mmCIF file of C-alpha atoms in Angstrom:
data_model
loop_
_atom_site.group_PDB
_atom_site.id
_atom_site.type_symbol
_atom_site.label_atom_id
_atom_site.label_comp_id
_atom_site.label_asym_id
_atom_site.label_seq_id
_atom_site.Cartn_x
_atom_site.Cartn_y
_atom_site.Cartn_z
ATOM 1 C CA MET A 674 110.106 105.543 123.805
ATOM 2 C CA SER A 675 108.478 108.791 122.706
ATOM 3 C CA LEU A 676 107.394 109.430 119.135
ATOM 4 C CA LYS A 677 110.010 110.732 116.720
ATOM 5 C CA LEU A 678 108.633 114.062 115.518
ATOM 6 C CA MET A 679 109.227 115.226 111.943
ATOM 7 C CA TYR A 680 108.682 118.712 110.572
ATOM 8 C CA ILE A 681 108.717 119.755 106.907
ATOM 9 C CA THR A 682 110.559 122.996 106.189
ATOM 10 C CA ASN A 683 113.278 124.441 103.957
ATOM 11 C CA ASN A 684 113.525 127.576 106.101
ATOM 12 C CA ALA A 685 116.839 127.507 107.984
ATOM 13 C CA GLU A 686 115.619 129.657 110.869
ATOM 14 C CA VAL A 687 112.484 127.571 111.352
ATOM 15 C CA ALA A 688 114.563 124.380 111.154
ATOM 16 C CA LYS A 689 116.865 125.632 113.924
ATOM 17 C CA LEU A 690 113.893 126.563 116.121
ATOM 18 C CA ALA A 691 112.249 123.200 115.517
ATOM 19 C CA GLU A 692 115.479 121.415 116.457
ATOM 20 C CA LYS A 693 115.872 123.516 119.602
ATOM 21 C CA SER A 694 112.296 122.618 120.578
ATOM 22 C CA GLY A 695 112.921 118.895 120.259
ATOM 23 C CA VAL A 696 111.878 118.006 116.706
ATOM 24 C CA ASP A 697 113.797 114.837 115.860
ATOM 25 C CA LYS A 698 113.872 115.029 112.059
ATOM 26 C CA ILE A 699 113.791 118.007 109.724
ATOM 27 C CA PHE A 700 112.097 117.005 106.498
ATOM 28 C CA ILE A 701 113.072 118.388 103.069
ATOM 29 C CA ASP A 702 110.462 117.550 100.452
ATOM 30 C CA LEU A 703 111.764 117.332 96.860
ATOM 31 C CA GLU A 704 108.858 115.265 95.537
ATOM 32 C CA ILE A 705 107.199 117.019 92.619
ATOM 33 C CA ASN A 706 106.906 114.414 89.826
ATOM 34 C CA GLY A 707 103.236 113.485 89.493
ATOM 35 C CA LYS A 708 102.177 115.332 92.603
ATOM 36 C CA GLU A 709 100.409 118.151 90.803
ATOM 37 C CA ASP A 710 98.229 115.609 88.982
ATOM 38 C CA ARG A 711 97.399 113.751 92.196
ATOM 39 C CA GLN A 712 96.891 116.641 94.597
ATOM 40 C CA GLY A 713 96.745 119.840 92.539
ATOM 41 C CA HIS A 714 92.957 119.963 92.800
ATOM 42 C CA LEU A 715 92.975 119.545 96.582
ATOM 43 C CA ASP A 716 93.502 121.905 99.513
ATOM 44 C CA THR A 717 96.930 120.470 100.213
ATOM 45 C CA VAL A 718 100.390 122.026 100.161
ATOM 46 C CA ILE A 719 102.953 121.019 97.527
ATOM 47 C CA SER A 720 106.307 121.937 99.076
ATOM 48 C CA ARG A 721 108.387 122.875 96.024
ATOM 49 C CA HIS A 722 111.622 122.610 97.997
ATOM 50 C CA HIS A 723 114.837 122.753 95.948
ATOM 51 C CA ILE A 724 117.694 120.300 95.996
ATOM 52 C CA ASP A 725 120.015 123.161 97.060
ATOM 53 C CA ASP A 726 118.011 123.326 100.322
ATOM 54 C CA VAL A 727 119.512 120.013 101.465
ATOM 55 C CA LYS A 728 122.984 121.444 102.104
ATOM 56 C CA ILE A 729 121.575 124.690 103.547
ATOM 57 C CA ILE A 730 119.443 122.911 106.139
ATOM 58 C CA LYS A 731 122.099 120.297 106.925
ATOM 59 C CA ASN A 732 124.536 123.078 107.793
ATOM 60 C CA VAL A 733 122.263 124.518 110.515
ATOM 61 C CA LEU A 734 121.413 121.227 112.268
ATOM 62 C CA ASN A 735 123.345 119.845 115.206
ATOM 63 C CA GLU A 736 121.192 117.086 116.681
ATOM 64 C CA SER A 737 118.123 116.615 114.502
ATOM 65 C CA LYS A 738 118.442 114.217 111.600
ATOM 66 C CA LEU A 739 117.850 115.447 108.055
ATOM 67 C CA LEU A 740 115.274 113.429 106.119
ATOM 68 C CA VAL A 741 114.946 114.099 102.383
ATOM 69 C CA ARG A 742 111.959 112.884 100.379
ATOM 70 C CA VAL A 743 113.100 112.440 96.777
ATOM 71 C CA ASN A 744 110.912 111.826 93.744
ATOM 72 C CA PRO A 745 109.371 108.441 92.950
ATOM 73 C CA ILE A 746 111.718 106.254 90.905
ATOM 74 C CA TYR A 747 112.360 107.848 87.474
ATOM 75 C CA GLU A 748 115.236 108.057 85.004
ATOM 76 C CA GLY A 749 116.998 110.698 87.107
ATOM 77 C CA SER A 750 116.656 108.944 90.472
ATOM 78 C CA LYS A 751 120.262 107.835 90.873
ATOM 79 C CA ILE A 752 121.618 111.330 90.158
ATOM 80 C CA GLU A 753 119.093 112.883 92.538
ATOM 81 C CA ILE A 754 119.832 110.400 95.334
ATOM 82 C CA ASP A 755 123.610 110.751 94.871
ATOM 83 C CA ARG A 756 123.251 114.518 95.260
ATOM 84 C CA VAL A 757 121.106 114.506 98.422
ATOM 85 C CA VAL A 758 123.383 111.942 100.078
ATOM 86 C CA LYS A 759 126.460 113.969 99.129
ATOM 87 C CA ASP A 760 124.849 117.111 100.568
ATOM 88 C CA GLY A 761 124.138 115.497 103.922
ATOM 89 C CA ALA A 762 120.846 113.602 103.999
ATOM 90 C CA ASP A 763 120.810 111.244 106.983
ATOM 91 C CA ILE A 764 117.652 109.527 105.784
ATOM 92 C CA VAL A 765 116.334 109.296 102.200
ATOM 93 C CA MET A 766 112.613 108.634 101.694
ATOM 94 C CA LEU A 767 111.047 107.000 98.621
ATOM 95 C CA PRO A 768 107.450 108.146 98.009
ATOM 96 C CA PHE A 769 104.666 106.740 95.859
ATOM 97 C CA PHE A 770 106.219 103.357 95.079
ATOM 98 C CA LYS A 771 104.054 100.459 93.995
ATOM 99 C CA THR A 772 106.306 97.466 93.383
ATOM 100 C CA LYS A 773 109.175 95.474 94.849
ATOM 101 C CA ASN A 774 111.275 96.380 91.812
ATOM 102 C CA GLU A 775 111.045 100.107 92.572
ATOM 103 C CA VAL A 776 112.101 99.576 96.190
ATOM 104 C CA GLU A 777 114.993 97.330 95.140
ATOM 105 C CA LYS A 778 116.269 100.070 92.817
ATOM 106 C CA PHE A 779 115.935 102.663 95.574
ATOM 107 C CA VAL A 780 117.843 100.610 98.157
ATOM 108 C CA LYS A 781 120.539 99.943 95.547
ATOM 109 C CA TYR A 782 120.824 103.651 94.693
ATOM 110 C CA VAL A 783 121.124 104.685 98.376
ATOM 111 C CA ASP A 784 123.775 101.973 98.767
ATOM 112 C CA ASN A 785 124.109 102.088 102.571
ATOM 113 C CA ARG A 786 125.193 105.741 102.490
ATOM 114 C CA ALA A 787 122.079 106.886 104.375
ATOM 115 C CA LYS A 788 119.113 105.306 106.148
ATOM 116 C CA VAL A 789 116.353 104.043 103.840
ATOM 117 C CA CYS A 790 112.789 105.148 104.586
ATOM 118 C CA LEU A 791 109.774 104.155 102.493
ATOM 119 C CA LEU A 792 106.581 106.171 102.256
ATOM 120 C CA CYS A 793 103.788 103.629 101.810
ATOM 121 C CA GLU A 794 100.994 105.592 100.177
ATOM 122 C CA THR A 795 99.557 103.552 97.302
ATOM 123 C CA PRO A 796 97.068 100.657 97.387
ATOM 124 C CA GLU A 797 99.506 98.737 95.145
ATOM 125 C CA ALA A 798 102.274 99.092 97.737
ATOM 126 C CA VAL A 799 99.906 97.797 100.409
ATOM 127 C CA GLU A 800 98.997 94.843 98.152
ATOM 128 C CA ASN A 801 102.667 94.062 97.438
ATOM 129 C CA MET A 802 103.988 94.729 100.949
ATOM 130 C CA ASN A 803 104.778 91.106 101.840
ATOM 131 C CA GLU A 804 107.261 90.753 98.994
ATOM 132 C CA ILE A 805 108.570 94.303 99.472
ATOM 133 C CA LEU A 806 109.436 93.440 103.068
ATOM 134 C CA GLU A 807 111.687 90.635 101.795
ATOM 135 C CA ILE A 808 114.160 93.326 100.678
ATOM 136 C CA GLN A 809 117.090 93.871 103.014
ATOM 137 C CA GLY A 810 118.155 97.395 103.943
ATOM 138 C CA ILE A 811 114.802 99.041 104.775
ATOM 139 C CA HIS A 812 115.242 100.978 108.028
ATOM 140 C CA SER A 813 111.821 102.600 108.438
ATOM 141 C CA ILE A 814 108.427 102.909 106.742
ATOM 142 C CA HIS A 815 105.941 105.733 107.082
ATOM 143 C CA ILE A 816 102.324 105.257 105.997
ATOM 144 C CA GLY A 817 101.208 108.324 104.032
ATOM 145 C CA LEU A 818 97.500 108.701 104.666
ATOM 146 C CA ASN A 819 96.841 111.540 102.238
ATOM 147 C CA ASP A 820 97.686 109.784 98.973
ATOM 148 C CA LEU A 821 96.640 106.419 100.386
ATOM 149 C CA HIS A 822 93.065 107.482 101.106
ATOM 150 C CA LEU A 823 92.893 109.110 97.657
ATOM 151 C CA GLY A 824 94.144 105.886 96.089
ATOM 152 C CA TYR A 825 91.340 103.962 97.750
ATOM 153 C CA GLY A 826 88.765 106.573 96.693
ATOM 154 C CA MET A 827 88.014 107.495 100.298
ATOM 155 C CA LYS A 828 86.716 110.860 101.526
ATOM 156 C CA PHE A 829 88.848 111.410 104.652
ATOM 157 C CA MET A 830 92.539 110.709 105.161
ATOM 158 C CA PHE A 831 92.076 108.828 108.425
ATOM 159 C CA GLU A 832 89.691 106.234 106.962
ATOM 160 C CA PRO A 833 92.603 103.771 106.420
ATOM 161 C CA LEU A 834 93.336 104.107 110.147
ATOM 162 C CA VAL A 835 89.890 102.863 111.163
ATOM 163 C CA ASN A 836 89.261 100.234 108.466
ATOM 164 C CA GLY A 837 92.212 98.042 109.425
ATOM 165 C CA VAL A 838 94.642 98.914 106.608
ATOM 166 C CA VAL A 839 97.045 100.848 108.859
ATOM 167 C CA GLU A 840 96.838 98.287 111.655
ATOM 168 C CA ASP A 841 97.609 95.388 109.291
ATOM 169 C CA LEU A 842 100.632 97.242 107.885
ATOM 170 C CA CYS A 843 101.897 98.136 111.360
ATOM 171 C CA ASN A 844 101.709 94.476 112.380
ATOM 172 C CA LYS A 845 103.735 93.460 109.302
ATOM 173 C CA PHE A 846 106.391 96.112 109.932
ATOM 174 C CA SER A 847 106.594 95.145 113.598
ATOM 175 C CA GLU A 848 107.135 91.476 112.728
ATOM 176 C CA LYS A 849 110.074 92.498 110.535
ATOM 177 C CA GLY A 850 111.545 94.746 113.227
ATOM 178 C CA ILE A 851 111.199 97.830 111.023
ATOM 179 C CA GLN A 852 110.485 101.185 112.670
ATOM 180 C CA TYR A 853 107.220 102.693 111.429
ATOM 181 C CA GLY A 854 104.798 105.550 111.741
ATOM 182 C CA PHE A 855 101.788 106.996 109.978
ATOM 183 C CA GLY A 856 100.168 110.279 109.010
ATOM 184 C CA GLY A 857 100.530 113.630 110.632
ATOM 185 C CA ILE A 858 99.112 115.560 113.567
ATOM 186 C CA ALA A 859 97.981 119.111 114.162
ATOM 187 C CA ARG A 860 98.482 120.858 117.486
ATOM 188 C CA LEU A 861 96.854 119.156 120.447
ATOM 189 C CA GLY A 862 93.354 120.546 120.802
ATOM 190 C CA GLU A 863 93.083 121.042 117.051
ATOM 191 C CA GLY A 864 92.205 118.980 114.003
ATOM 192 C CA THR A 865 88.955 117.615 112.571
ATOM 193 C CA LEU A 866 89.918 114.397 114.285
ATOM 194 C CA PRO A 867 91.458 115.644 117.568
ATOM 195 C CA ALA A 868 95.232 115.283 117.584
ATOM 196 C CA GLU A 869 95.161 113.769 121.093
ATOM 197 C CA ARG A 870 93.175 110.800 119.815
ATOM 198 C CA ILE A 871 95.563 110.291 116.895
ATOM 199 C CA VAL A 872 98.599 110.306 119.199
ATOM 200 C CA THR A 873 96.815 107.738 121.361
ATOM 201 C CA GLU A 874 96.319 105.550 118.291
ATOM 202 C CA HIS A 875 100.074 105.803 117.609
ATOM 203 C CA TYR A 876 100.695 104.358 121.061
ATOM 204 C CA ARG A 877 98.103 101.582 120.607
ATOM 205 C CA LEU A 878 99.747 100.570 117.325
ATOM 206 C CA LYS A 879 103.274 100.996 118.731
ATOM 207 C CA SER A 880 104.127 103.577 116.069
ATOM 208 C CA LYS A 881 107.430 105.360 116.528
ATOM 209 C CA MET A 882 107.134 108.449 114.309
ATOM 210 C CA VAL A 883 104.698 111.099 113.133
ATOM 211 C CA ILE A 884 104.833 114.208 110.969
ATOM 212 C CA LEU A 885 103.882 117.536 112.501
ATOM 213 C CA SER A 886 101.427 119.027 110.029
ATOM 214 C CA ARG A 887 102.175 122.314 108.343
ATOM 215 C CA SER A 888 99.414 123.879 110.419
ATOM 216 C CA PHE A 889 101.413 122.947 113.532
ATOM 217 C CA TYR A 890 103.554 126.011 112.989
ATOM 218 C CA LYS A 891 101.447 128.633 111.270
ATOM 219 C CA GLN A 892 104.228 130.630 109.650
ATOM 220 C CA ASN A 893 103.769 134.316 110.195
ATOM 221 C CA ASP A 894 106.420 136.727 108.963
ATOM 222 C CA ASP A 895 105.388 139.225 111.620
ATOM 223 C CA LEU A 896 106.599 136.975 114.439
ATOM 224 C CA ASN A 897 110.014 137.600 115.923
ATOM 225 C CA HIS A 898 112.505 134.857 116.799
ATOM 226 C CA ASP A 899 111.309 134.461 120.402
ATOM 227 C CA GLU A 900 107.653 134.293 119.380
ATOM 228 C CA MET A 901 108.438 131.652 116.757
ATOM 229 C CA PHE A 902 110.360 129.558 119.284
ATOM 230 C CA LYS A 903 107.535 129.834 121.825
ATOM 231 C CA ILE A 904 105.084 128.273 119.360
ATOM 232 C CA PHE A 905 107.245 125.200 118.785
ATOM 233 C CA ASP A 906 108.356 124.861 122.381
ATOM 234 C CA THR A 907 104.863 125.158 123.855
ATOM 235 C CA GLU A 908 103.139 122.852 121.403
ATOM 236 C CA ILE A 909 105.815 120.140 121.485
ATOM 237 C CA LYS A 910 105.787 120.134 125.287
ATOM 238 C CA LYS A 911 102.040 119.530 125.133
ATOM 239 C CA ILE A 912 102.641 116.454 122.966
ATOM 240 C CA ARG A 913 105.376 115.145 125.260
ATOM 241 C CA ASN A 914 103.188 115.659 128.335
ATOM 242 C CA HIS A 915 100.328 113.814 126.642
ATOM 243 C CA GLU A 916 102.683 110.951 125.837
ATOM 244 C CA LYS A 917 103.674 110.704 129.516
ATOM 245 C CA THR A 918 100.032 110.048 130.401
ATOM 246 C CA LEU A 919 99.714 107.381 127.685
ATOM 247 C CA VAL A 920 102.523 105.156 128.961
ATOM 248 C CA LEU A 921 100.504 104.728 132.179
ATOM 249 C CA GLN A 922 97.341 103.531 130.438
ATOM 250 C CA GLU A 923 96.039 99.972 130.159
ATOM 251 C CA ASN A 924 94.764 98.203 127.043
ATOM 252 C CA ASP A 925 91.104 99.044 127.773
ATOM 253 C CA PHE A 926 91.909 102.746 127.472
ATOM 254 C CA PHE A 927 93.440 102.298 124.020
ATOM 255 C CA GLN A 928 90.594 100.087 122.814
ATOM 256 C CA ASP A 929 88.079 102.681 123.976
ATOM 257 C CA ASN A 930 89.980 105.408 122.096
ATOM 258 C CA LYS A 931 90.036 103.213 118.976
ATOM 259 C CA LEU A 932 86.233 102.938 119.069
ATOM 260 C CA LYS A 933 85.838 106.670 119.594
ATOM 261 C CA VAL A 934 88.169 107.460 116.686
ATOM 262 C CA LYS A 935 86.148 105.122 114.489
ATOM 263 C CA LYS A 936 82.931 106.854 115.509
ATOM 264 C CA ILE A 937 84.347 110.327 114.813
ATOM 265 C CA VAL A 938 85.651 109.296 111.378
ATOM 266 C CA LYS A 939 82.297 107.696 110.536
ATOM 267 C CA GLU A 940 80.530 110.963 111.397
ATOM 268 C CA ILE A 941 83.004 112.973 109.294
ATOM 269 C CA VAL A 942 82.560 110.911 106.117
ATOM 270 C CA ARG A 943 78.818 110.284 106.225
#
């Protein structure tokens, strides 16, 4: 089965083009609580999507699922979750959780009205994962490498991929029969760590989903509709073609790629 591709946007036209090109999940990002403190000093994008965007994007989608990342558990969580479910979220994602108690509250608040997705991105969540996985009603878990590497005091977001943290989590999720994925990818042929090698790691670890990075579609207001579609269509076809080559590979190929990824990451952080 090919990777489920996710793309973050609150732009209705871009969402329609992404869906037409084969993006499986359109991702609305409402998380703002605490994010400025964690990432405000870094060269990362804070989405600043609005809760009104949920209904707008839902109304333009036909096949792609709508995933909504809400805020970490806070006093307004139930109201926020009720609203995004009412407005059409197919999947609700909980970010930056640390404890079993937070996940229990989240699953209770969603109350089987949408699929539950967890974003595992804190060292505390990794530490507590065994007991978190005892909770019923978790449909998928994505490993967020940006906050996770910051939490561990690492220099590069893919360090948890090569030090065993991601692999250990994937094995735990697999044993529980929970769909999982990790991190994001740039266009094939791009990225400090080449995107092709990351996709290959997804196949080695039997990951089922990945986020297309914001750089995947470099929004340019000067582009017309056809030019915008061509970007998505061309780049997603490249990923799908690369995946077709991976299903034919043997274990030695994936182990060799793992070693090469480790070497590249080591060179990046030294």
